[in-house]
């Protein structure tokens, strides 16, 4: 297992010994909140009430994250239904834990092709999105931006987090590049009658709208009649391949 790393998602940097993968030669990165979660690594989400990150719902790529310390079977089922890669009780055996997180680590290296963002079908191979069979003609950054928002529909993604995860910047630049790309993305979505899909959050940042929509025969979205559906969280790997 040498060289394998995981993210410990918890308010506390201290991992209970029975859950500490460092005993199996893994390396660990601590993330006290979703914004600090490392890209490309499997995560172990500390589900204990006193240690659980308050913003865990904002975690992208949930398919590579296992919640641990979930002792209620119904709650484990609910977390799996919400897209987590695994949900384990407090007494899971260490050997089993290593095997399960190793499985998520292997899954993290896979590249799914499609992710649904409301009425827009995002295609990683083409680096573009389609509405009712019509391509939007997205710029790579516009595609990466929409993909990232689609990973956590309805949840605010702060500007700083978007700049880090889409632009790969650890600082807030003096330029308004993010706003320009959002404006251009909305313009292309407007042509397909779904500019409403990218919302500006009052607290700052952006989110993918979770409105209901209906596709017209000729393309575009109108009305509030059918639920938006989203594909599994494993599609979240996509933006890493986007420049």
mmCIF file of C-alpha atoms in Angstrom:
data_model
loop_
_atom_site.group_PDB
_atom_site.id
_atom_site.type_symbol
_atom_site.label_atom_id
_atom_site.label_comp_id
_atom_site.label_asym_id
_atom_site.label_seq_id
_atom_site.Cartn_x
_atom_site.Cartn_y
_atom_site.Cartn_z
ATOM 1 C CA UNK A 1 0.000 0.000 0.000
ATOM 2 C CA UNK A 2 3.021 2.302 0.078
ATOM 3 C CA UNK A 3 2.428 5.634 -1.614
ATOM 4 C CA UNK A 4 -1.392 5.475 -1.277
ATOM 5 C CA UNK A 5 -3.051 8.525 0.253
ATOM 6 C CA UNK A 6 -6.463 9.309 1.706
ATOM 7 C CA UNK A 7 -8.257 12.380 3.038
ATOM 8 C CA UNK A 8 -9.536 12.374 6.613
ATOM 9 C CA UNK A 9 -12.701 14.509 6.490
ATOM 10 C CA UNK A 10 -13.302 15.528 10.079
ATOM 11 C CA UNK A 11 -13.345 18.518 12.412
ATOM 12 C CA UNK A 12 -10.655 16.713 14.378
ATOM 13 C CA UNK A 13 -7.217 15.876 12.948
ATOM 14 C CA UNK A 14 -7.027 12.857 15.268
ATOM 15 C CA UNK A 15 -8.037 9.573 13.625
ATOM 16 C CA UNK A 16 -9.204 6.770 15.949
ATOM 17 C CA UNK A 17 -6.621 4.014 15.775
ATOM 18 C CA UNK A 18 -9.129 1.445 14.543
ATOM 19 C CA UNK A 19 -9.810 3.671 11.486
ATOM 20 C CA UNK A 20 -6.306 4.974 10.844
ATOM 21 C CA UNK A 21 -5.150 3.748 7.430
ATOM 22 C CA UNK A 22 -1.646 4.973 8.183
ATOM 23 C CA UNK A 23 -1.200 1.655 9.955
ATOM 24 C CA UNK A 24 -1.394 0.079 6.486
ATOM 25 C CA UNK A 25 1.254 2.446 5.078
ATOM 26 C CA UNK A 26 -1.174 5.007 3.669
ATOM 27 C CA UNK A 27 -0.440 8.708 3.954
ATOM 28 C CA UNK A 28 -3.119 11.082 5.253
ATOM 29 C CA UNK A 29 -4.290 14.589 4.505
ATOM 30 C CA UNK A 30 -6.643 16.261 6.953
ATOM 31 C CA UNK A 31 -9.587 18.291 5.621
ATOM 32 C CA UNK A 32 -11.787 19.951 8.283
ATOM 33 C CA UNK A 33 -14.287 21.140 5.669
ATOM 34 C CA UNK A 34 -15.440 20.355 2.130
ATOM 35 C CA UNK A 35 -13.503 23.291 0.695
ATOM 36 C CA UNK A 36 -10.236 21.789 1.946
ATOM 37 C CA UNK A 37 -10.868 18.312 0.524
ATOM 38 C CA UNK A 38 -7.964 17.246 -1.700
ATOM 39 C CA UNK A 39 -8.645 16.524 -5.338
ATOM 40 C CA UNK A 40 -8.116 13.042 -6.697
ATOM 41 C CA UNK A 41 -7.953 11.183 -3.374
ATOM 42 C CA UNK A 42 -10.410 8.823 -1.677
ATOM 43 C CA UNK A 43 -11.928 10.263 1.476
ATOM 44 C CA UNK A 44 -12.951 8.889 4.867
ATOM 45 C CA UNK A 45 -15.786 11.021 6.263
ATOM 46 C CA UNK A 46 -15.947 11.024 10.070
ATOM 47 C CA UNK A 47 -19.672 10.640 10.752
ATOM 48 C CA UNK A 48 -19.490 11.060 14.536
ATOM 49 C CA UNK A 49 -21.776 13.964 15.439
ATOM 50 C CA UNK A 50 -19.088 15.994 17.204
ATOM 51 C CA UNK A 51 -16.555 15.551 14.402
ATOM 52 C CA UNK A 52 -18.659 15.586 11.230
ATOM 53 C CA UNK A 53 -17.907 18.614 8.997
ATOM 54 C CA UNK A 54 -20.980 20.846 8.879
ATOM 55 C CA UNK A 55 -20.614 21.361 5.128
ATOM 56 C CA UNK A 56 -20.154 17.712 4.181
ATOM 57 C CA UNK A 57 -23.114 17.999 1.766
ATOM 58 C CA UNK A 58 -20.945 20.304 -0.378
ATOM 59 C CA UNK A 59 -18.356 17.578 -0.965
ATOM 60 C CA UNK A 60 -17.815 16.995 -4.677
ATOM 61 C CA UNK A 61 -17.162 13.537 -6.083
ATOM 62 C CA UNK A 62 -18.970 11.727 -3.308
ATOM 63 C CA UNK A 63 -18.539 8.417 -5.099
ATOM 64 C CA UNK A 64 -14.972 8.217 -3.791
ATOM 65 C CA UNK A 65 -15.895 8.999 -0.172
ATOM 66 C CA UNK A 66 -16.783 6.518 2.571
ATOM 67 C CA UNK A 67 -18.595 7.679 5.704
ATOM 68 C CA UNK A 68 -17.469 5.834 8.826
ATOM 69 C CA UNK A 69 -19.150 5.651 12.202
ATOM 70 C CA UNK A 70 -22.651 5.326 10.703
ATOM 71 C CA UNK A 71 -24.254 2.815 13.026
ATOM 72 C CA UNK A 72 -27.855 3.101 11.860
ATOM 73 C CA UNK A 73 -28.669 0.912 8.861
ATOM 74 C CA UNK A 74 -31.300 3.310 7.515
ATOM 75 C CA UNK A 75 -28.839 6.187 7.690
ATOM 76 C CA UNK A 76 -26.222 4.139 5.826
ATOM 77 C CA UNK A 77 -28.795 3.442 3.127
ATOM 78 C CA UNK A 78 -29.673 7.146 2.915
ATOM 79 C CA UNK A 79 -26.010 8.145 2.508
ATOM 80 C CA UNK A 80 -25.521 5.586 -0.242
ATOM 81 C CA UNK A 81 -28.638 6.930 -1.945
ATOM 82 C CA UNK A 82 -27.108 10.423 -1.762
ATOM 83 C CA UNK A 83 -24.118 9.230 -3.746
ATOM 84 C CA UNK A 84 -21.472 8.309 -1.186
ATOM 85 C CA UNK A 85 -19.170 5.519 -2.281
ATOM 86 C CA UNK A 86 -19.632 3.623 0.981
ATOM 87 C CA UNK A 87 -21.081 3.926 4.488
ATOM 88 C CA UNK A 88 -19.653 1.883 7.344
ATOM 89 C CA UNK A 89 -20.448 1.294 10.992
ATOM 90 C CA UNK A 90 -18.145 2.118 13.894
ATOM 91 C CA UNK A 91 -17.086 -1.489 14.369
ATOM 92 C CA UNK A 92 -15.976 -2.227 10.810
ATOM 93 C CA UNK A 93 -12.889 -4.435 10.830
ATOM 94 C CA UNK A 94 -9.622 -2.746 9.873
ATOM 95 C CA UNK A 95 -8.865 -5.241 7.093
ATOM 96 C CA UNK A 96 -12.328 -4.654 5.610
ATOM 97 C CA UNK A 97 -11.893 -0.883 5.912
ATOM 98 C CA UNK A 98 -8.611 -0.991 3.989
ATOM 99 C CA UNK A 99 -10.227 -3.123 1.276
ATOM 100 C CA UNK A 100 -13.211 -0.801 0.912
ATOM 101 C CA UNK A 101 -11.155 2.402 0.745
ATOM 102 C CA UNK A 102 -8.770 0.709 -1.715
ATOM 103 C CA UNK A 103 -11.784 0.021 -3.925
ATOM 104 C CA UNK A 104 -12.730 3.706 -3.803
ATOM 105 C CA UNK A 105 -9.136 4.645 -4.586
ATOM 106 C CA UNK A 106 -9.280 2.521 -7.729
ATOM 107 C CA UNK A 107 -12.626 4.024 -8.663
ATOM 108 C CA UNK A 108 -11.168 7.526 -8.314
ATOM 109 C CA UNK A 109 -8.815 6.799 -11.193
ATOM 110 C CA UNK A 110 -11.638 5.962 -13.587
ATOM 111 C CA UNK A 111 -12.927 8.592 -16.003
ATOM 112 C CA UNK A 112 -16.677 8.541 -16.633
ATOM 113 C CA UNK A 113 -17.863 10.243 -19.773
ATOM 114 C CA UNK A 114 -21.243 11.776 -18.971
ATOM 115 C CA UNK A 115 -22.754 13.992 -16.278
ATOM 116 C CA UNK A 116 -26.255 15.429 -16.339
ATOM 117 C CA UNK A 117 -26.654 19.108 -15.386
ATOM 118 C CA UNK A 118 -30.392 19.694 -15.440
ATOM 119 C CA UNK A 119 -31.433 19.605 -19.118
ATOM 120 C CA UNK A 120 -27.793 19.726 -20.242
ATOM 121 C CA UNK A 121 -25.961 16.443 -20.917
ATOM 122 C CA UNK A 122 -22.254 17.108 -20.349
ATOM 123 C CA UNK A 123 -19.956 14.926 -22.464
ATOM 124 C CA UNK A 124 -16.353 14.637 -21.296
ATOM 125 C CA UNK A 125 -15.143 13.176 -24.599
ATOM 126 C CA UNK A 126 -16.401 16.173 -26.588
ATOM 127 C CA UNK A 127 -15.804 18.685 -23.732
ATOM 128 C CA UNK A 128 -19.239 20.110 -24.511
ATOM 129 C CA UNK A 129 -22.860 19.918 -23.468
ATOM 130 C CA UNK A 130 -26.039 19.077 -25.376
ATOM 131 C CA UNK A 131 -29.661 20.067 -24.877
ATOM 132 C CA UNK A 132 -32.181 18.011 -26.842
ATOM 133 C CA UNK A 133 -29.379 16.772 -29.095
ATOM 134 C CA UNK A 134 -27.927 20.224 -29.865
ATOM 135 C CA UNK A 135 -24.349 21.078 -28.854
ATOM 136 C CA UNK A 136 -23.807 24.280 -26.869
ATOM 137 C CA UNK A 137 -20.278 24.979 -28.153
ATOM 138 C CA UNK A 138 -18.723 25.414 -24.698
ATOM 139 C CA UNK A 139 -15.195 26.695 -24.171
ATOM 140 C CA UNK A 140 -13.097 24.224 -22.083
ATOM 141 C CA UNK A 141 -13.270 26.509 -19.032
ATOM 142 C CA UNK A 142 -17.006 26.972 -19.431
ATOM 143 C CA UNK A 143 -17.375 23.198 -19.641
ATOM 144 C CA UNK A 144 -15.213 22.679 -16.541
ATOM 145 C CA UNK A 145 -17.181 25.321 -14.639
ATOM 146 C CA UNK A 146 -20.557 23.773 -15.452
ATOM 147 C CA UNK A 147 -19.241 20.277 -14.680
ATOM 148 C CA UNK A 148 -18.040 21.410 -11.261
ATOM 149 C CA UNK A 149 -21.381 23.007 -10.397
ATOM 150 C CA UNK A 150 -23.183 19.876 -11.605
ATOM 151 C CA UNK A 151 -21.235 17.777 -9.105
ATOM 152 C CA UNK A 152 -23.092 19.423 -6.207
ATOM 153 C CA UNK A 153 -26.472 20.600 -7.578
ATOM 154 C CA UNK A 154 -28.254 23.179 -5.466
ATOM 155 C CA UNK A 155 -25.211 23.784 -3.259
ATOM 156 C CA UNK A 156 -23.242 27.027 -3.281
ATOM 157 C CA UNK A 157 -19.663 26.771 -4.525
ATOM 158 C CA UNK A 158 -17.655 29.789 -3.287
ATOM 159 C CA UNK A 159 -15.644 31.841 -5.764
ATOM 160 C CA UNK A 160 -12.374 30.894 -4.085
ATOM 161 C CA UNK A 161 -13.197 27.203 -4.407
ATOM 162 C CA UNK A 162 -14.104 27.538 -8.083
ATOM 163 C CA UNK A 163 -10.856 29.370 -8.787
ATOM 164 C CA UNK A 164 -8.902 26.630 -7.050
ATOM 165 C CA UNK A 165 -10.705 23.652 -8.561
ATOM 166 C CA UNK A 166 -11.371 24.929 -12.103
ATOM 167 C CA UNK A 167 -8.627 27.508 -12.619
ATOM 168 C CA UNK A 168 -6.105 25.758 -10.307
ATOM 169 C CA UNK A 169 -5.383 29.051 -8.528
ATOM 170 C CA UNK A 170 -4.679 29.262 -4.797
ATOM 171 C CA UNK A 171 -5.303 33.010 -4.707
ATOM 172 C CA UNK A 172 -8.061 35.342 -5.866
ATOM 173 C CA UNK A 173 -6.787 37.189 -8.952
ATOM 174 C CA UNK A 174 -7.445 40.869 -9.578
ATOM 175 C CA UNK A 175 -9.116 40.018 -12.894
ATOM 176 C CA UNK A 176 -12.800 39.143 -13.260
ATOM 177 C CA UNK A 177 -12.124 35.988 -15.282
ATOM 178 C CA UNK A 178 -14.636 33.927 -13.307
ATOM 179 C CA UNK A 179 -17.462 36.407 -13.860
ATOM 180 C CA UNK A 180 -16.626 36.674 -17.566
ATOM 181 C CA UNK A 181 -16.746 32.898 -18.013
ATOM 182 C CA UNK A 182 -20.023 32.654 -16.082
ATOM 183 C CA UNK A 183 -21.502 35.373 -18.294
ATOM 184 C CA UNK A 184 -20.395 33.576 -21.464
ATOM 185 C CA UNK A 185 -21.688 30.262 -20.148
ATOM 186 C CA UNK A 186 -25.077 31.778 -19.354
ATOM 187 C CA UNK A 187 -25.231 33.310 -22.832
ATOM 188 C CA UNK A 188 -24.766 29.873 -24.408
ATOM 189 C CA UNK A 189 -27.283 28.333 -22.041
ATOM 190 C CA UNK A 190 -29.705 31.134 -22.918
ATOM 191 C CA UNK A 191 -29.673 30.024 -26.560
ATOM 192 C CA UNK A 192 -30.933 26.641 -25.324
ATOM 193 C CA UNK A 193 -33.472 28.426 -23.079
ATOM 194 C CA UNK A 194 -31.869 27.286 -19.838
ATOM 195 C CA UNK A 195 -29.831 30.287 -18.676
ATOM 196 C CA UNK A 196 -31.578 29.818 -15.308
ATOM 197 C CA UNK A 197 -29.380 26.776 -14.701
ATOM 198 C CA UNK A 198 -26.426 28.740 -13.241
ATOM 199 C CA UNK A 199 -27.468 30.823 -10.231
ATOM 200 C CA UNK A 200 -25.545 33.511 -8.361
ATOM 201 C CA UNK A 201 -25.711 32.773 -4.651
ATOM 202 C CA UNK A 202 -26.485 35.729 -2.344
ATOM 203 C CA UNK A 203 -23.566 34.680 -0.110
ATOM 204 C CA UNK A 204 -21.126 34.759 -3.020
ATOM 205 C CA UNK A 205 -20.212 32.125 -5.557
ATOM 206 C CA UNK A 206 -22.495 30.122 -7.815
ATOM 207 C CA UNK A 207 -24.674 27.032 -7.743
ATOM 208 C CA UNK A 208 -26.500 24.764 -10.172
ATOM 209 C CA UNK A 209 -30.231 25.380 -10.002
ATOM 210 C CA UNK A 210 -32.444 22.460 -9.039
ATOM 211 C CA UNK A 211 -35.582 23.815 -10.669
ATOM 212 C CA UNK A 212 -37.882 21.493 -12.534
ATOM 213 C CA UNK A 213 -37.986 21.618 -16.274
ATOM 214 C CA UNK A 214 -39.642 20.273 -19.413
ATOM 215 C CA UNK A 215 -37.875 19.842 -22.739
ATOM 216 C CA UNK A 216 -39.677 21.287 -25.722
ATOM 217 C CA UNK A 217 -39.811 19.194 -28.927
ATOM 218 C CA UNK A 218 -37.453 21.634 -30.647
ATOM 219 C CA UNK A 219 -34.981 21.827 -27.746
ATOM 220 C CA UNK A 220 -34.732 24.149 -24.790
ATOM 221 C CA UNK A 221 -36.295 24.004 -21.379
ATOM 222 C CA UNK A 222 -39.583 25.489 -20.282
ATOM 223 C CA UNK A 223 -42.247 24.930 -17.653
ATOM 224 C CA UNK A 224 -41.938 23.493 -14.172
ATOM 225 C CA UNK A 225 -43.254 19.976 -14.561
ATOM 226 C CA UNK A 226 -40.586 17.261 -14.523
ATOM 227 C CA UNK A 227 -37.871 16.679 -11.960
ATOM 228 C CA UNK A 228 -34.267 17.298 -12.821
ATOM 229 C CA UNK A 229 -32.272 14.072 -12.675
ATOM 230 C CA UNK A 230 -28.565 13.731 -12.014
ATOM 231 C CA UNK A 231 -26.217 10.866 -12.749
ATOM 232 C CA UNK A 232 -23.996 9.214 -10.115
ATOM 233 C CA UNK A 233 -21.283 11.108 -8.320
ATOM 234 C CA UNK A 234 -18.529 9.093 -9.988
ATOM 235 C CA UNK A 235 -18.907 11.409 -12.958
ATOM 236 C CA UNK A 236 -17.173 14.009 -10.838
ATOM 237 C CA UNK A 237 -13.726 13.004 -11.968
ATOM 238 C CA UNK A 238 -14.363 14.746 -15.285
ATOM 239 C CA UNK A 239 -13.072 18.208 -14.582
ATOM 240 C CA UNK A 240 -9.563 16.949 -13.805
ATOM 241 C CA UNK A 241 -9.145 16.183 -17.474
ATOM 242 C CA UNK A 242 -10.256 19.643 -18.522
ATOM 243 C CA UNK A 243 -7.661 22.362 -19.022
#
